[in-house]
Coordinates of C-alpha atoms and ligand atoms in Angstrom, one line a residue:
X194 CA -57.7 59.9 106.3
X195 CA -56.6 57.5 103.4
X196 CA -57.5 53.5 105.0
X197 CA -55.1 51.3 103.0
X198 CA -57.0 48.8 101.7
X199 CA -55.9 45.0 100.2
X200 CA -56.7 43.3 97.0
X201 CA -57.6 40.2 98.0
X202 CA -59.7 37.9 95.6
X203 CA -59.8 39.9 92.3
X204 CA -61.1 43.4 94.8
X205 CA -60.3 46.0 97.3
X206 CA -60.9 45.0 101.1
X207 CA -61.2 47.9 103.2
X208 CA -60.3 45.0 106.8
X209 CA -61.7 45.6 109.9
X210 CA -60.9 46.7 113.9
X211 CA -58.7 49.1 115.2
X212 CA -56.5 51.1 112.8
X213 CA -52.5 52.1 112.6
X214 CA -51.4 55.2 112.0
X215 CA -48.6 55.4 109.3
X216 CA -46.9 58.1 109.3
X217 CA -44.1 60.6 107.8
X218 CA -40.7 60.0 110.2
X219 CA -39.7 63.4 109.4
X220 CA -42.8 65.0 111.0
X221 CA -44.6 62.3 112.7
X222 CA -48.0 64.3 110.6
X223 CA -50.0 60.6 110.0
X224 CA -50.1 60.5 106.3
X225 CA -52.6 57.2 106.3
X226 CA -54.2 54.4 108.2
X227 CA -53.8 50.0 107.7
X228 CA -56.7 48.2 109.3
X229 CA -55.8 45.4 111.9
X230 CA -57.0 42.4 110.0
X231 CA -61.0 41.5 108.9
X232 CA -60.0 40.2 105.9
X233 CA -61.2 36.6 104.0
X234 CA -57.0 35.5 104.0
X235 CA -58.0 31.7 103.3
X236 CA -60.1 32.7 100.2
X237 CA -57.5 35.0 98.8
X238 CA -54.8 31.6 99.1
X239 CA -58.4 29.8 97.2
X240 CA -58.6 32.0 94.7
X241 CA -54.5 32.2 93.7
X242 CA -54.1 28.2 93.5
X243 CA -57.4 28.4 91.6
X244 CA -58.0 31.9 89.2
X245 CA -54.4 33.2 89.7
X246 CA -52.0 29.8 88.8
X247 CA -54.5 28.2 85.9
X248 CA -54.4 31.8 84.5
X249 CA -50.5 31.9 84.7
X250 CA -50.0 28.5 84.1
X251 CA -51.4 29.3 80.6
X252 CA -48.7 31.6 79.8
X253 CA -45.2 31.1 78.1
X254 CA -42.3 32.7 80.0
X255 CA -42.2 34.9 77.6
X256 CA -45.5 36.1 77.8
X257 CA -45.0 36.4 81.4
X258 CA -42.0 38.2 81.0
X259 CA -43.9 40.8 79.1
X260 CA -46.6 41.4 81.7
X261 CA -43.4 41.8 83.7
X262 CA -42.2 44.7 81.0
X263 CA -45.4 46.1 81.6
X264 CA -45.1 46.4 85.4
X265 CA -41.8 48.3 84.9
X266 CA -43.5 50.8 82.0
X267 CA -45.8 51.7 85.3
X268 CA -43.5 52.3 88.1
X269 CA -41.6 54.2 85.5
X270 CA -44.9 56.3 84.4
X271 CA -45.9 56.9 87.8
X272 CA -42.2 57.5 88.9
X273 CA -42.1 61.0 90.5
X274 CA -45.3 60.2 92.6
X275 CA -44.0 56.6 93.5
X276 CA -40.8 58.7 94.4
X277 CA -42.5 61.6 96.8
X278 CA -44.4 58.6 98.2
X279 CA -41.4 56.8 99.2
X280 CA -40.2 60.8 100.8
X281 CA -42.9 61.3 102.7
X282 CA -43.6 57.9 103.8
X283 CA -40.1 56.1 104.6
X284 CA -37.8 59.1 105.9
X285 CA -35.9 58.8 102.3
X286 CA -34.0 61.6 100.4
X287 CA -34.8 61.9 96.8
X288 CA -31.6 59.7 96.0
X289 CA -32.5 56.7 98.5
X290 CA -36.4 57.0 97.0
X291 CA -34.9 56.7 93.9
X292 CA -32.9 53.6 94.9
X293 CA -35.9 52.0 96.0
X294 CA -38.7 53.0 93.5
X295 CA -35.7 52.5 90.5
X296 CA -34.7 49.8 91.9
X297 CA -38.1 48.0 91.4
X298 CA -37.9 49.2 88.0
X299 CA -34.0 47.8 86.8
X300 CA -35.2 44.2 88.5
X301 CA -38.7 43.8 86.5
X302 CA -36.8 45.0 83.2
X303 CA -34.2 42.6 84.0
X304 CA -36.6 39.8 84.5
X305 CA -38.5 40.5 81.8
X306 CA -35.6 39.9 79.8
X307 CA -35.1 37.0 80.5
X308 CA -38.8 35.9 79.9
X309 CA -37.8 36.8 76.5
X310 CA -34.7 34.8 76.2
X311 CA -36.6 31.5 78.0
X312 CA -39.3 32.1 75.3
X313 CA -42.1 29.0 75.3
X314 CA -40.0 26.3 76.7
X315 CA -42.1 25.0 79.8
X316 CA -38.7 22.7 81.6
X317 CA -36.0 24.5 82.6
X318 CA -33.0 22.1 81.8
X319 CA -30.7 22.1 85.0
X320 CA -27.2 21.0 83.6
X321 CA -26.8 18.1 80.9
X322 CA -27.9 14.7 80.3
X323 CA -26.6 11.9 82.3
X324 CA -25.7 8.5 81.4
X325 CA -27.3 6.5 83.9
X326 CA -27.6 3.0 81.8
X327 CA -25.3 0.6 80.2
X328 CA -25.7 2.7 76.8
X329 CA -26.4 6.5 76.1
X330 CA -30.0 5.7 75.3
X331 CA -30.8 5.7 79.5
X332 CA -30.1 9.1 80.5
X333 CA -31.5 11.1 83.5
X334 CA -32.0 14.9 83.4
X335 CA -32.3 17.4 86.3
X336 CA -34.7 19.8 85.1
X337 CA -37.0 22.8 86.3
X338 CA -40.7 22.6 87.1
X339 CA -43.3 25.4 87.7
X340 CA -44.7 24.8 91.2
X341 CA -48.0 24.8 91.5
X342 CA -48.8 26.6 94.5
X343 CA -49.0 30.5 96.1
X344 CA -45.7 32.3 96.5
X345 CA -46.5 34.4 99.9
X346 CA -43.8 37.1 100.0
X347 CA -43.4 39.2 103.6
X348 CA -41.1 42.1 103.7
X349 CA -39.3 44.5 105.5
X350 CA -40.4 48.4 106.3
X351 CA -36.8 49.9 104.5
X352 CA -37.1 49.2 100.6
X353 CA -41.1 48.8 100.2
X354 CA -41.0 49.2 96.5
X355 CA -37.6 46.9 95.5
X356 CA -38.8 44.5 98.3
X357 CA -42.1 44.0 96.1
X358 CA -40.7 44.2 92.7
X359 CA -37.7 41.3 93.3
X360 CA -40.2 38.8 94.5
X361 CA -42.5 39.8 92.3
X362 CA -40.5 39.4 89.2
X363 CA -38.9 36.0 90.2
X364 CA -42.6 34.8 91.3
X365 CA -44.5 35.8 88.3
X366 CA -41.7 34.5 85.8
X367 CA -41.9 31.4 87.4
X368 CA -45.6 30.7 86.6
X369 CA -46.5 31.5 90.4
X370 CA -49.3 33.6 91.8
X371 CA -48.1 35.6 94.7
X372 CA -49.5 37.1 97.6
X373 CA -47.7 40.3 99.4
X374 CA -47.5 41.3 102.7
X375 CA -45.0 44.8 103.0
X376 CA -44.1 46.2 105.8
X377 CA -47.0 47.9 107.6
X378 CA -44.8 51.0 108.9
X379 CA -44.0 52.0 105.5
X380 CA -46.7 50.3 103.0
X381 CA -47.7 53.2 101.1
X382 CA -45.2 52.9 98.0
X383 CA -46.3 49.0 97.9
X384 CA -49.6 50.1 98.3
X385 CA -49.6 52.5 94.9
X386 CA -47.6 49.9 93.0
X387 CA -50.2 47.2 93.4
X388 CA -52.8 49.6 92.5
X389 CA -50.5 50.3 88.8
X390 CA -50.0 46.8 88.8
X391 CA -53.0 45.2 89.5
X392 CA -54.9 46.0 86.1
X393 CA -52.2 44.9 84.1
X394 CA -51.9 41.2 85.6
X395 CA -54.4 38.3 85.0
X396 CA -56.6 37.8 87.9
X397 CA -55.2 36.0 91.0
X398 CA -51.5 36.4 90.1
X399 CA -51.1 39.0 92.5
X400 CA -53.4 39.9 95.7
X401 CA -51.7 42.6 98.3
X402 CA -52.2 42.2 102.4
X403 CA -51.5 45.6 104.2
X404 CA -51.9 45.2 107.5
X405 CA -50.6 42.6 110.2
X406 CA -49.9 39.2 109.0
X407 CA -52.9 37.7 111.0
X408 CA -53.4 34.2 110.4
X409 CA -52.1 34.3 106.7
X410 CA -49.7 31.4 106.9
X411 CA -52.3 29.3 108.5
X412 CA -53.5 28.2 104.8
X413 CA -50.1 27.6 103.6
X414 CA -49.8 24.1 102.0
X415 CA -47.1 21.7 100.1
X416 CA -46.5 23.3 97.3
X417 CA -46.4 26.8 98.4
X418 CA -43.5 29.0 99.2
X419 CA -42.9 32.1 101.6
X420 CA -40.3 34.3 101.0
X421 CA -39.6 36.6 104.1
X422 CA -37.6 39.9 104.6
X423 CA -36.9 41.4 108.1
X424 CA -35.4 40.7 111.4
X425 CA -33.9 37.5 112.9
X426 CA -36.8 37.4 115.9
X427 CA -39.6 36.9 113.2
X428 CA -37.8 34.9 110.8
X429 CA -37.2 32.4 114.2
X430 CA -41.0 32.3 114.8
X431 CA -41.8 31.3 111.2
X432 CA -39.5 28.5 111.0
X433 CA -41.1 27.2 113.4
X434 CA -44.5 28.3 112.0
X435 CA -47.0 25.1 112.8
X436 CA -48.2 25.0 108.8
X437 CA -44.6 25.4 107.5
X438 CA -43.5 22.5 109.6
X439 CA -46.1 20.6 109.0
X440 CA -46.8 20.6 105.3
X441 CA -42.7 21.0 104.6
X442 CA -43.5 24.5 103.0
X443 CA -40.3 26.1 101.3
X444 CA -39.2 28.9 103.1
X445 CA -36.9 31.6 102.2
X446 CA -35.2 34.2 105.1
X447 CA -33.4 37.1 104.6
X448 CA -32.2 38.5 108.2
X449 CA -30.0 40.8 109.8
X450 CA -26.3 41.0 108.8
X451 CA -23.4 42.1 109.7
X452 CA -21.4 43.1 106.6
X453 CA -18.0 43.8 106.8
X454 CA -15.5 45.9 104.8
X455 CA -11.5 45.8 105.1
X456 CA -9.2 48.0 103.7
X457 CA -6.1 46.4 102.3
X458 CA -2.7 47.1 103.8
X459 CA -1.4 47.7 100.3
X460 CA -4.1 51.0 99.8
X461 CA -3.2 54.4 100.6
X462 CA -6.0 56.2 101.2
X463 CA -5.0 58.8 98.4
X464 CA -5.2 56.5 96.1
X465 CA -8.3 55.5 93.5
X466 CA -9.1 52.3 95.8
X467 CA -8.8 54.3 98.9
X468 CA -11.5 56.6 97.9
X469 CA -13.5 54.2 96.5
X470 CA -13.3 52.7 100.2
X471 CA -14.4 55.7 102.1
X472 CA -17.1 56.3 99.8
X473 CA -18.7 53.4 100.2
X474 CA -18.1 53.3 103.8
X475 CA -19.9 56.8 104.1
X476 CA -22.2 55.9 101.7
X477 CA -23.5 52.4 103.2
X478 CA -24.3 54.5 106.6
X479 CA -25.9 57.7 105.4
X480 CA -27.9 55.9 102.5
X481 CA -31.5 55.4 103.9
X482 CA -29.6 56.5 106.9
X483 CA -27.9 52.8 107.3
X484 CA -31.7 51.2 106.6
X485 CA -30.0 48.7 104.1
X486 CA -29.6 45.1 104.8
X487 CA -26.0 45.0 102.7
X488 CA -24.8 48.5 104.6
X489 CA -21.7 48.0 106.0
X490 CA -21.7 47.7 109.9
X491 CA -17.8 46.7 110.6
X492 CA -14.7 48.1 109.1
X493 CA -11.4 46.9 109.3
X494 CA -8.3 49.0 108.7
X495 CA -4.6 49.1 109.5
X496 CA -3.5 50.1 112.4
X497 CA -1.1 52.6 110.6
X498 CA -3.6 53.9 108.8
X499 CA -6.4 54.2 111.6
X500 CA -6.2 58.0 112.3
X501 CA -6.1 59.2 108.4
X502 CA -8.9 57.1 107.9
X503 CA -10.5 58.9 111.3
X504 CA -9.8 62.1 109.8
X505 CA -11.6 61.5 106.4
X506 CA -14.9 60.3 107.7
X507 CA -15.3 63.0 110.1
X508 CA -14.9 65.6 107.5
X509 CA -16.7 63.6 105.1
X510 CA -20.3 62.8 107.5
X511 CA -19.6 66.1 108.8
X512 CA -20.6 67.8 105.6
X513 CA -23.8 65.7 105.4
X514 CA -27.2 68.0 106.0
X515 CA -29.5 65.7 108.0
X516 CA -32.9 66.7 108.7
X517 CA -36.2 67.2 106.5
X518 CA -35.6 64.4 103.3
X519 CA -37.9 66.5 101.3
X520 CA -35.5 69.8 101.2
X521 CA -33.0 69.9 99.0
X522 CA -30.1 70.5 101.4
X523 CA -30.0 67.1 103.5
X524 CA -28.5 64.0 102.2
X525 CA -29.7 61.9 105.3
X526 CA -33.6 61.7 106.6
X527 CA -34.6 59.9 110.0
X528 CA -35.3 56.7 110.6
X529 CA -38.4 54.8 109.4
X530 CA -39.8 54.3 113.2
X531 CA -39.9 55.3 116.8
X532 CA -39.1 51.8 117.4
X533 CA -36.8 51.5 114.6
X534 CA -34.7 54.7 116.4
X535 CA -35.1 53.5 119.9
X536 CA -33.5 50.1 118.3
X537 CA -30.7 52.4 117.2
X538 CA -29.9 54.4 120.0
X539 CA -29.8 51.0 122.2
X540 CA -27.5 49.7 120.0
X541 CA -25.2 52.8 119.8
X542 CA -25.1 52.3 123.6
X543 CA -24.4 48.9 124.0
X544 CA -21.2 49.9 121.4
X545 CA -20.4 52.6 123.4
X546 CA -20.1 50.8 126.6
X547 CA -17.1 48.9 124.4
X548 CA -15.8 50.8 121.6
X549 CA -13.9 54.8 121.6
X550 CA -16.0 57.4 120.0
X551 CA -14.5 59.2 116.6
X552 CA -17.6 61.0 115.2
X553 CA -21.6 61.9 116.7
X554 CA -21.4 60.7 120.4
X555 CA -24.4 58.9 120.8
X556 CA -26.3 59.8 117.7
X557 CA -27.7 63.5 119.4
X558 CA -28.6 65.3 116.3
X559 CA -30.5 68.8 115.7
X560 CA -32.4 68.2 112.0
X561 CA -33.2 70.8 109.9
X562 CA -36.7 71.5 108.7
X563 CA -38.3 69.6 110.9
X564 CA -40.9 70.7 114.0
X565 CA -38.8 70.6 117.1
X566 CA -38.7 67.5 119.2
X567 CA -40.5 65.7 116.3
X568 CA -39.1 62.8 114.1
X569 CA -37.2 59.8 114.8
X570 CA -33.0 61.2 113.9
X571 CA -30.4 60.0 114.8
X572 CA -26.8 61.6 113.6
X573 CA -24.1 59.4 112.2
X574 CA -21.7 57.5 114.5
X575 CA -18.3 56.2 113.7
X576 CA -17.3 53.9 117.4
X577 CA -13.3 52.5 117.0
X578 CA -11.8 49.6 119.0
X579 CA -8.5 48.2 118.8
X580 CA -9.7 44.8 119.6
X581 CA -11.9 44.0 116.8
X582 CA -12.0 40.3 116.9
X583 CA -13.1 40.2 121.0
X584 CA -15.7 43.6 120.6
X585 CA -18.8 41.2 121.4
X586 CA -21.4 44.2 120.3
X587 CA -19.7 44.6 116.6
X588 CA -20.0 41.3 115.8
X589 CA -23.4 39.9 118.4
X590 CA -26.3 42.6 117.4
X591 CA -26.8 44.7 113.9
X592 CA -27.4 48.4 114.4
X593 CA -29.7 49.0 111.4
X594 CA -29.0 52.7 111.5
X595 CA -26.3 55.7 110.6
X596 CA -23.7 53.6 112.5
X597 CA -20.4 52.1 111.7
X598 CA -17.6 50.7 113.5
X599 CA -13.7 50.3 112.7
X600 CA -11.5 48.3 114.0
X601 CA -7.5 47.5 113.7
X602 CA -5.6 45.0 112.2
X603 CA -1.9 44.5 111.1
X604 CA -3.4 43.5 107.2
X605 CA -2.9 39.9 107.4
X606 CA -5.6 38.3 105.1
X607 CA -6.3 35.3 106.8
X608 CA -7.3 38.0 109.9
X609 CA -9.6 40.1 108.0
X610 CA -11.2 37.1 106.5
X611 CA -11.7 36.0 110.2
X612 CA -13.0 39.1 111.1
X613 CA -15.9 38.4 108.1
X614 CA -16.4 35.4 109.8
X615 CA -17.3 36.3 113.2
X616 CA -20.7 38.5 111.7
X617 CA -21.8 34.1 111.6
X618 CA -22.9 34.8 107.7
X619 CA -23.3 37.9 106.2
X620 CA -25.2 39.3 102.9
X621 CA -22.3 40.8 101.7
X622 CA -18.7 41.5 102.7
X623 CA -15.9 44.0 100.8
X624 CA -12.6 44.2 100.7
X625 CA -10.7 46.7 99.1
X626 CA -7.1 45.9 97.7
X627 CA -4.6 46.1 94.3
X628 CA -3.0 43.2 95.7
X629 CA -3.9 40.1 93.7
X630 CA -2.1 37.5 96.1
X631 CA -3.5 39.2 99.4
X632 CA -7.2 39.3 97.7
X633 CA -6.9 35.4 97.0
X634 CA -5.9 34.6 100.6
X635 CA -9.0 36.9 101.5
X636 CA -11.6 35.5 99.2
X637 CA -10.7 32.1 100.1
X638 CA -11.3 31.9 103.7
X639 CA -14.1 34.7 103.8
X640 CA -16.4 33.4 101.2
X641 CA -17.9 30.9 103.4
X642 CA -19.3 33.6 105.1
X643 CA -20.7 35.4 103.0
X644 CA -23.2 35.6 100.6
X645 CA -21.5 38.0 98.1
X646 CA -17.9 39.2 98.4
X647 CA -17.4 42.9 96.6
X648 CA -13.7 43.4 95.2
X649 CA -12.8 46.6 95.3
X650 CA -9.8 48.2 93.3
X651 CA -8.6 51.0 91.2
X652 CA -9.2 49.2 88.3
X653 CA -13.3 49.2 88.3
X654 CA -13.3 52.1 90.9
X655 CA -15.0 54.4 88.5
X656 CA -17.7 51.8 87.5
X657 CA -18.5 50.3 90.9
X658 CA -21.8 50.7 91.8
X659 CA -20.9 49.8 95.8
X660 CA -21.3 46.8 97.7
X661 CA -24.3 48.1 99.1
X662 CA -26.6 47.4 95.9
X663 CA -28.2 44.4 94.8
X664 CA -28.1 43.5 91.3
X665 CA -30.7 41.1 89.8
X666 CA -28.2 39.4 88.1
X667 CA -26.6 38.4 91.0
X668 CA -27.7 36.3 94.2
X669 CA -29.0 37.7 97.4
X670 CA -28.7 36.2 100.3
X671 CA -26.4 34.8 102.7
X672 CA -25.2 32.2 105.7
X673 CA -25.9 32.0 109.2
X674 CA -26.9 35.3 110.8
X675 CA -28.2 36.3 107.3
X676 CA -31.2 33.7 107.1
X677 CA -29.4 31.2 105.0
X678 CA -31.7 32.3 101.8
X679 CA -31.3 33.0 97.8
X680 CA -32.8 35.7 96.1
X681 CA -32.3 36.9 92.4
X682 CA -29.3 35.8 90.6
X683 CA -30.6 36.1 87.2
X684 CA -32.0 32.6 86.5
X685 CA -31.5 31.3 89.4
X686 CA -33.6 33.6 91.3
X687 CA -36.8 31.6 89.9
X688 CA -35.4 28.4 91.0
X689 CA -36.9 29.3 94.6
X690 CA -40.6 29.2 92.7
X691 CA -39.5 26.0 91.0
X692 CA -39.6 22.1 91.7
X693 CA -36.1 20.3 90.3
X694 CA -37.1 17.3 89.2
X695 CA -34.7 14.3 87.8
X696 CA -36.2 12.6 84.8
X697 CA -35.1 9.2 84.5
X698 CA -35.8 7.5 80.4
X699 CA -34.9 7.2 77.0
X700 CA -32.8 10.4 75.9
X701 CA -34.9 11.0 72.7
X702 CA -37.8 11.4 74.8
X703 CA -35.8 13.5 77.4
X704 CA -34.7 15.8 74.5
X705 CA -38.2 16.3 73.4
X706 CA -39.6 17.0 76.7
X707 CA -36.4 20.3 76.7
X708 CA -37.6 20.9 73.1
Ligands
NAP822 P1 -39.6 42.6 111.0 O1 -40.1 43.3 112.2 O2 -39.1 41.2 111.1 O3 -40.8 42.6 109.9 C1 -40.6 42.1 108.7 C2 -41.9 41.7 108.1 O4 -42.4 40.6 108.8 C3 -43.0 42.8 108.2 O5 -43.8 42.7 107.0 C4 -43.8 42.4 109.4 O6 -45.1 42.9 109.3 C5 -43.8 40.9 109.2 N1 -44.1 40.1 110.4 C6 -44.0 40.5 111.7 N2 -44.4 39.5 112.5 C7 -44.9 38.5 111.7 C8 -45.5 37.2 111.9 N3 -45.7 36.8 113.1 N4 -45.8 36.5 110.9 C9 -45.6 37.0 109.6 N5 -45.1 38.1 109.3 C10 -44.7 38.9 110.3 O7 -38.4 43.4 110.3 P2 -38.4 44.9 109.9 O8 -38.2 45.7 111.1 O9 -39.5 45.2 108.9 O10 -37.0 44.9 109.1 C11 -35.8 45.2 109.7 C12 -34.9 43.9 109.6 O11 -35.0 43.4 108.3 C13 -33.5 44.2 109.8 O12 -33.0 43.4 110.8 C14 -32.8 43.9 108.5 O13 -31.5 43.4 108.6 C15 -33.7 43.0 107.9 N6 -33.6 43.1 106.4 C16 -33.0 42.1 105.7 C17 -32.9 42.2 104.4 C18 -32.2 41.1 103.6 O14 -32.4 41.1 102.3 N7 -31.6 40.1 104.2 C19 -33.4 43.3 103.7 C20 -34.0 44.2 104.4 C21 -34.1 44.2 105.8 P3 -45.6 44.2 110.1 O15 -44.8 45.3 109.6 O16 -47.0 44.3 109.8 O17 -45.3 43.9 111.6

């Protein structure tokens, strides 16, 4: 049986005490095993504010952008095992391995990129000079620093690979080393990517912790940030994390959310935007069977159009083959747990006990392939209520599973925009309209609430790539419920890894210090 070992300190650490099983969801057949801790944590956080930032701190951003090019060159060499990893490991189809091992891929390339573009400057300018004396010869000057410090990065068990990669990328461009922590359920694909990645980085700017987080954030310090990925419970316990509070140490949280998507009263369902709609409706819960942080969880529709809409997603999840990912014929594998399906089904019930049923009861499913009795499935479910504002399970607890619920409205914008507000902060909401006046009302009033708002219509229909993907260009993140953090965004995804500074001084010397 494979022990998962962690590169801690420039070397593999095999850990210590009892083990836990990882295993495939599909067959419940334990694939490999992550020791319970007996690793030297404070030394690994030694040796990345020592070896790992002097040896990126020597580095132009372009230079680190490359090592960065050459971290996507390996996923992409060691793509189809990275893939079947992801199969057997995390309950994914092909298609939502791809998504995650790809994914990892797009946001490296796109980060290297921008290495490129950044070239040797070491300040990131942040906006223009400032007068701030009697003449234009006292200026002050918001700028960019590299932090000197360890970037610890914790994330969740559903997108192992991506998880690792958009840290990763925003991290190392900065100039910071980084220390990793996936998911223990599901840390095989992390696993193999640190063990591509690992020769092709200068010592210390990556170490990899599989296994429990232990005591790692007990050697946090100023300086240092921790990025975190999962549910709301932990991201609660690390805010109030003794070291973070004492030594002020930047955190990042992305939680649970309750994304939202509402159908325009102006869309018939025919049309381009109305099938752009029910695809990415069906697609946001059968993807990773609904294991997506930006899936949608609450739909709004018009009352009038309620029952067509009803219609289309039974025949649509009806078609889906759900069972075995590794065979051909199903487009949706189990969930990643036991726990993570026992989460699931409690949710579906405490939505049952408040919504009407339109498609797979309670989640009772029969999967193909697979051993009887073994696996963690659940079917699709598609719960209605006409009272979508009131329903306190829609908008109190996310399902993170195959589940979706729609609600009524009359199309008023200032409703639906309500309705995005009561998920308290969202990743990501969508509305889906050709009606330019309707859309403004909408985006006005919703995008407090969330962090990204997804416009759909017939005219980019056939180049949409769904609300449920995260672009590196874009930020990730969002209010409230969502954790309140930033990821990505193109440039501004390193600011996290950054200090701003304001320079106060002559502007020639200013101007020099930009280059
Ligand atoms: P989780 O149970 O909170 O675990 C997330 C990570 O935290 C895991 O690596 C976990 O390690 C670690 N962890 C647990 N206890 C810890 C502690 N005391 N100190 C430090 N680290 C600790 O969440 P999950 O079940 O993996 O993920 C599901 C949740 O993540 C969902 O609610 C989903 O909404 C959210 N999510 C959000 C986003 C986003 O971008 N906003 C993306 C994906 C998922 P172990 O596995 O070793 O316990």
């Amino acid at each position: 049986m494979q022990l998962l070992a962690s590169y801690l300190a420039g070397s593999w650490s095999q850990g210590s005490g009892g083990r836990t099983p990882l295993v495939n969801p599909a067959t419940e057949q334990v694939l490999a095993e992550a020791p319970s801790g007996g690793h030297d944590l404070a030394g690994a956080f030694s040796y990345a504010r020592t070896v790992g930032a002097r040896e990126l701190g020597q580095l132009t951003f372009a230079q680190r952008g490359a090592l960065l090019a050459a971290l996507a060159k390996a996923i992409h060499g060691a793509r189809e095992e990275l893939i079947s990893l992801a199969v057997a490991n995390g309950g994914n189809t092909r298609g939502d391995a791809k998504f995650d091992v790809d994914g990892g891929g797009v946001t490296l390339s796109h980060y290297a990129e921008l290495g490129a573009r950044l070239g040797s400057q070491t300040l990131l300018a942040d906006g223009e000079p400032i007068q701030v004396g009697r003449t234009a010869r006292m200026v002050g000057q918001h700028v960019w620093a590299r932090r000197r410090g360890v970037a610890v990065h914790i994330n969740a068990f559903n997108f192992p690979g991506w998880g690792l990669c958009e840290k990763l990328a925003c991290s190392l461009l900065a100039g910071m080393p980084v220390i990793t922590k996936p998911a223990t359920a599901t840390a095989i694909v992390a696993h193999r990517m640190v063990e591509l990645f690992a020769p092709l980085l200068p010592a210390g700017a990556l170490q990899l912790l599989v296994g429990p987080a232990g005591t790692l954030l007990d050697s946090v310090l100023p300086g240092d940030v921790v990025a975190f990925t999962g549910g709301s419970a932990t991201a609660r316990m690390l805010r109030t994390h003794a070291k973070i509070v004492e030594h002020s140490v930047r955190l990042n949280i992305e939680a649970d959310s309750l994304n939202a998507a509402i159908l325009g009263p102006d869309v018939e369902l025919s049309s381009e935007t109305g099938g752009l709609f029910l695809a990415d409706v069906v697609r946001d819960m059968t993807q990773k069977t609904g294991q997506k942080c930006t899936a949608i969880r609450r739909v709004l529709v018009p009352v009038d159009r309620a029952p067509d809409v009803f219609e289309a997603m039974r025949e649509r999840l009806g078609g889906i083959g759900i069972g075995d990912p590794a065979r051909e014929d199903v487009r949706m594998g189990p969930l990643a747990t036991a726990q993570q399906r026992q989460d699931v089904l409690a949710g579906i019930a405490r939505l049952a006990a408040a919504t009407e049923a339109v498609f797979g009861g309670t989640g009772e499913v029969t999967p193909v392939g697979v051993p009887a009795g073994k696996g963690f499935f659940v079917g699709p479910v598609v719960r209605t209520t006409n009272a979508p504002m009131t329903c306190a399970p829609l908008s109190d607890h996310e399902v993170f599973g195959p589940v979706t619920t729609i609600g009524t409205y009359s199309g008023d914008a200032a409703f639906a925009a309500e309705f995005v507000s009561r998920g308290d902060g969202c990743l990501v909401s969508s509305a889906y309209s050709d009606e330019r006046d309707w859309v403004a009302s909408f985006v006005g009033a919703a995008a407090p609430w969330a962090g990204r708002l997804y416009l759909g219509s017939a005219k980019m229909a056939a180049q949409s790539p769904g609300p449920g993907t995260v672009l590196p260009s874009l930020t990730h993140g969002g209010p409230g419920r969502a954790g309140g953090g930033e990821e990505l965004g193109g440039e501004r995804g390193l600011h996290l890894y950054m200090q701003r500074t304001a320079l106060e001084g002559d502007a020639t010397v200013l101007k020099s210090l930009l280059g």
